[in-house]
Short mmCIF file of C-alpha atoms in Angstrom, two decimals:
data_model
loop_
_atom_site.label_atom_id
_atom_site.label_comp_id
_atom_site.label_asym_id
_atom_site.label_seq_id
_atom_site.Cartn_x
_atom_site.Cartn_y
_atom_site.Cartn_z
CA MET A 5 30.13 -252.26 -151.38
CA ALA A 6 31.11 -255.77 -150.32
CA SER A 7 31.97 -258.11 -153.14
CA GLN A 8 29.72 -261.09 -153.59
CA THR A 9 31.21 -264.55 -153.38
CA MET A 10 31.04 -266.38 -156.68
CA VAL A 11 29.19 -269.66 -156.28
CA VAL A 12 30.86 -272.35 -158.36
CA PRO A 13 28.34 -274.77 -159.93
CA SER A 14 28.62 -278.42 -158.98
CA ASP A 15 29.62 -281.09 -161.48
CA ALA A 16 26.01 -282.25 -161.72
CA GLU A 17 24.82 -278.70 -162.41
CA LEU A 18 27.48 -278.19 -165.07
CA LEU A 19 26.55 -281.42 -166.84
CA GLN A 20 22.88 -280.41 -166.83
CA ALA A 21 23.83 -276.93 -168.05
CA GLN A 22 25.83 -278.45 -170.90
CA ALA A 23 22.85 -280.59 -171.92
CA ASP A 24 20.60 -277.51 -171.82
CA LEU A 25 23.14 -275.57 -173.90
CA TRP A 26 23.08 -278.27 -176.57
CA ARG A 27 19.28 -278.26 -176.53
CA HIS A 28 19.00 -274.49 -176.94
CA SER A 29 21.77 -274.32 -179.57
CA LEU A 30 20.18 -277.00 -181.73
CA TYR A 31 16.53 -276.09 -181.16
CA TYR A 32 16.32 -274.45 -184.57
CA LEU A 33 16.38 -277.97 -186.01
CA THR A 34 12.93 -278.55 -184.51
CA SER A 35 11.55 -275.57 -186.44
CA MET A 36 13.23 -276.78 -189.62
CA ALA A 37 11.90 -280.31 -189.04
CA LEU A 38 8.39 -278.87 -188.67
CA LYS A 39 8.87 -276.91 -191.90
CA CYS A 40 10.02 -280.09 -193.63
CA ALA A 41 6.99 -282.04 -192.39
CA VAL A 42 4.62 -279.33 -193.59
CA GLU A 43 6.24 -279.06 -197.02
CA LEU A 44 6.22 -282.85 -197.42
CA HIS A 45 2.52 -282.83 -196.38
CA ILE A 46 3.16 -285.48 -193.73
CA PRO A 47 0.11 -284.54 -191.59
CA THR A 48 -2.20 -284.82 -194.62
CA ALA A 49 -0.61 -288.13 -195.63
CA ILE A 50 -1.17 -289.60 -192.15
CA HIS A 51 -4.77 -288.34 -192.22
CA ASN A 52 -5.36 -289.97 -195.61
CA LEU A 53 -3.94 -293.23 -194.25
CA GLY A 54 -6.59 -293.32 -191.55
CA GLY A 55 -4.97 -291.11 -188.92
CA ALA A 56 -2.13 -293.50 -188.08
CA THR A 57 0.56 -295.14 -190.16
CA THR A 58 3.76 -297.12 -190.10
CA LEU A 59 6.96 -295.65 -191.45
CA PRO A 60 7.12 -297.84 -194.61
CA ASP A 61 3.54 -296.90 -195.50
CA LEU A 62 4.34 -293.23 -194.94
CA VAL A 63 7.38 -293.44 -197.21
CA THR A 64 5.21 -294.97 -199.93
CA SER A 65 2.44 -292.41 -199.48
CA LEU A 66 4.92 -289.52 -199.72
CA SER A 67 6.64 -291.08 -202.77
CA LEU A 68 10.02 -290.85 -201.05
CA PRO A 69 13.03 -293.02 -201.99
CA PRO A 70 13.17 -296.14 -199.77
CA SER A 71 16.73 -295.18 -198.81
CA LYS A 72 15.32 -292.19 -196.88
CA LEU A 73 13.31 -294.35 -194.47
CA PRO A 74 15.93 -294.28 -191.64
CA PHE A 75 16.18 -290.51 -191.92
CA LEU A 76 12.41 -290.10 -191.95
CA ARG A 77 12.34 -292.15 -188.75
CA ARG A 78 14.74 -289.66 -187.13
CA LEU A 79 12.64 -286.74 -188.35
CA MET A 80 9.43 -288.25 -187.00
CA ARG A 81 11.00 -289.13 -183.65
CA LEU A 82 12.18 -285.53 -183.25
CA LEU A 83 8.69 -284.26 -184.06
CA VAL A 84 7.09 -286.74 -181.66
CA THR A 85 9.46 -285.65 -178.89
CA SER A 86 8.53 -282.04 -179.67
CA GLY A 87 4.81 -282.80 -179.36
CA ILE A 88 3.98 -282.31 -183.04
CA PHE A 89 2.97 -285.94 -183.69
CA ALA A 90 2.11 -288.88 -181.44
CA SER A 91 3.46 -292.41 -181.65
CA ASP A 92 2.53 -295.89 -180.46
CA SER A 93 5.62 -297.97 -179.76
CA ASN A 94 4.03 -300.67 -177.58
CA THR A 95 3.63 -302.93 -180.60
CA GLU A 96 6.18 -304.70 -182.79
CA VAL A 97 5.86 -302.01 -185.45
CA GLU A 98 6.00 -298.37 -184.39
CA THR A 99 3.13 -296.26 -185.70
CA TYR A 100 2.78 -292.50 -185.95
CA ARG A 101 -0.50 -290.67 -185.61
CA LEU A 102 -1.95 -287.20 -185.52
CA ASN A 103 -2.47 -285.18 -182.37
CA PRO A 104 -4.29 -281.83 -181.99
CA LEU A 105 -1.22 -279.89 -183.14
CA SER A 106 -0.61 -281.85 -186.34
CA TRP A 107 -4.38 -281.89 -186.97
CA LEU A 108 -4.08 -278.16 -187.65
CA MET A 109 -1.78 -278.94 -190.58
CA VAL A 110 -4.05 -281.41 -192.36
CA GLU A 111 -5.24 -280.12 -195.71
CA GLY A 112 -8.74 -280.59 -197.08
CA VAL A 113 -10.68 -281.28 -193.87
CA GLU A 114 -14.30 -280.18 -194.10
CA ALA A 115 -15.12 -279.32 -190.49
CA ASP A 116 -16.27 -276.17 -188.75
CA ASP A 117 -13.57 -276.47 -186.11
CA HIS A 118 -10.67 -276.90 -188.54
CA THR A 119 -8.45 -274.23 -190.05
CA TYR A 120 -5.44 -275.16 -192.17
CA GLN A 121 -2.36 -273.65 -190.49
CA ARG A 122 0.28 -274.57 -193.08
CA CYS A 123 0.90 -270.98 -194.15
CA PHE A 124 1.32 -269.84 -190.55
CA VAL A 125 4.23 -272.28 -190.19
CA LEU A 126 5.80 -271.43 -193.54
CA GLY A 127 5.54 -267.71 -192.87
CA THR A 128 7.19 -267.82 -189.47
CA VAL A 129 10.09 -270.00 -190.65
CA SER A 130 10.52 -268.26 -194.01
CA ARG A 131 13.97 -267.22 -195.19
CA HIS A 132 13.18 -263.55 -194.61
CA CYS A 133 12.11 -264.09 -190.99
CA VAL A 134 15.08 -266.34 -190.23
CA GLU A 135 17.48 -263.80 -191.74
CA ALA A 136 15.92 -261.07 -189.59
CA ALA A 137 16.43 -263.20 -186.48
CA MET A 138 20.05 -263.81 -187.45
CA SER A 139 20.61 -260.04 -187.76
CA LEU A 140 19.70 -259.30 -184.12
CA VAL A 141 23.33 -258.60 -183.15
CA ASP A 142 23.71 -255.93 -185.85
CA TRP A 143 20.31 -254.44 -184.93
CA PHE A 144 21.28 -254.06 -181.27
CA LYS A 145 24.61 -252.42 -182.15
CA LYS A 146 23.14 -249.82 -184.52
CA ASP A 147 22.14 -246.41 -183.13
CA LEU A 148 18.87 -246.17 -185.05
CA ALA A 149 16.63 -243.13 -185.18
CA SER A 150 13.22 -243.18 -183.52
CA PRO A 151 10.76 -244.71 -184.18
CA LEU A 152 12.90 -247.82 -184.08
CA PRO A 153 12.32 -250.23 -186.96
CA SER A 154 11.98 -253.90 -186.16
CA PRO A 155 14.91 -256.17 -187.07
CA PHE A 156 12.82 -257.36 -190.03
CA GLU A 157 12.23 -253.84 -191.34
CA GLU A 158 15.81 -252.74 -190.71
CA LEU A 159 17.18 -255.68 -192.70
CA HIS A 160 14.66 -255.86 -195.54
CA GLY A 161 13.53 -252.24 -195.78
CA VAL A 162 9.82 -252.96 -195.30
CA PRO A 163 7.72 -254.03 -192.29
CA LEU A 164 6.17 -257.46 -192.01
CA LEU A 165 2.37 -257.59 -192.26
CA ASP A 166 2.27 -254.35 -194.18
CA GLU A 167 1.09 -253.28 -197.63
CA LYS A 168 4.76 -252.78 -198.55
CA THR A 169 5.67 -256.40 -197.77
CA ALA A 170 4.63 -257.43 -201.28
CA GLN A 171 7.37 -255.17 -202.66
CA LEU A 172 9.91 -257.40 -200.92
CA ASP A 173 8.39 -260.75 -201.86
CA GLU A 174 4.86 -261.28 -203.16
CA GLU A 175 4.86 -264.97 -202.21
CA LEU A 176 5.93 -264.18 -198.63
CA ASP A 177 3.26 -261.49 -198.38
CA ALA A 178 0.55 -263.92 -199.52
CA ILE A 179 1.74 -266.70 -197.20
CA VAL A 180 1.94 -264.43 -194.15
CA LYS A 181 -1.51 -262.95 -194.77
CA GLU A 182 -3.06 -266.39 -195.23
CA GLY A 183 -1.28 -267.66 -192.13
CA VAL A 184 -2.52 -264.79 -189.97
CA ALA A 185 -6.05 -265.23 -191.34
CA ALA A 186 -5.98 -268.95 -190.48
CA HIS A 187 -4.77 -268.15 -186.97
CA ASP A 188 -7.46 -265.51 -186.45
CA ASN A 189 -10.22 -267.66 -187.92
CA LEU A 190 -9.41 -270.51 -185.53
CA THR A 191 -9.51 -268.14 -182.57
CA MET A 192 -12.70 -266.39 -183.63
CA GLY A 193 -14.40 -269.64 -184.54
CA THR A 194 -13.67 -271.05 -181.09
CA ILE A 195 -14.89 -267.90 -179.36
CA ILE A 196 -18.11 -267.86 -181.38
CA ARG A 197 -18.84 -271.54 -180.64
CA GLU A 198 -17.82 -271.56 -176.98
CA CYS A 199 -18.79 -268.01 -175.93
CA HIS A 200 -21.71 -267.26 -178.22
CA ASP A 201 -23.71 -265.59 -175.45
CA VAL A 202 -21.10 -262.82 -175.30
CA PHE A 203 -22.32 -261.53 -178.67
CA LYS A 204 -25.98 -261.25 -177.68
CA GLY A 205 -27.18 -257.70 -178.29
CA VAL A 206 -24.07 -256.71 -180.25
CA GLN A 207 -25.04 -254.72 -183.34
CA THR A 208 -21.60 -254.00 -184.82
CA LEU A 209 -18.34 -255.94 -184.87
CA THR A 210 -15.05 -254.44 -186.04
CA ASP A 211 -12.48 -256.77 -187.56
CA CYS A 212 -9.07 -255.11 -187.17
CA CYS A 213 -6.08 -255.59 -189.51
CA GLY A 214 -6.00 -257.40 -192.83
CA GLY A 215 -7.38 -260.65 -194.16
CA GLU A 216 -10.92 -261.71 -194.81
CA GLY A 217 -11.82 -262.07 -191.14
CA TYR A 218 -14.20 -264.61 -189.63
CA HIS A 219 -17.69 -263.43 -190.48
CA GLU A 220 -19.53 -266.73 -190.39
CA GLY A 221 -21.53 -267.49 -187.30
CA LEU A 222 -22.59 -263.87 -186.89
CA PRO A 223 -25.09 -263.46 -189.74
CA SER A 224 -27.14 -260.83 -187.94
CA HIS A 225 -24.20 -258.55 -187.22
CA GLU A 226 -22.67 -255.86 -189.34
CA VAL A 227 -18.93 -256.42 -189.64
CA HIS A 228 -16.56 -253.53 -190.31
CA CYS A 229 -12.97 -254.23 -191.33
CA ALA A 230 -10.31 -251.82 -190.12
CA ARG A 231 -6.75 -252.15 -191.36
CA PRO A 232 -4.37 -250.02 -189.31
CA ALA A 233 -0.63 -249.90 -189.90
CA THR A 234 1.04 -252.76 -188.05
CA GLY A 235 4.67 -251.72 -187.66
CA TYR A 236 5.95 -255.29 -187.36
#
């Protein structure tokens, strides 16, 4: 078999590759910045300030030390670049405002089309999930018996989204369940509002997996809840 000639990247390609390598290597900071924003309740604070705010007003609303203002600016700029917030910089004072993504993380909104997604974020970036992701190398190297456990189950001894998850951490179990329910409720609510005709003539609806399910909007239907093993 003839050997293939190795194509050497150009200087421009190598510089772009190096920039991409930095971006991928540091991308976890975006997830941690999102976690920080959620735990500081930044989306809710911006909502309470009228949907848009300056950085000094945000610092005051969050009761943060004034010395943290430059660092909050860096955090917000990273989140704006990542599409989590929006900003208006065409004025003398830069303002930050909500967009559809950060709207999902506003607490206390009374609206049919709103579901609070805070727990979904906190569950996916929890210590247990991050540790499982960091154990991927060990998981690949191990010759595990079938059925193969997920990296999460192999590391922690219990599956995620399972009745046994509470044995590992009750708080994690509650957060993950609430996060999944919020995700499902948003999806089902949208389907019911936008595709309501699909349900005409349906007598029974089965809600699979855990959580309370989204039963509103289908008052004439009988809803059964099935909770199969997940194996995550």
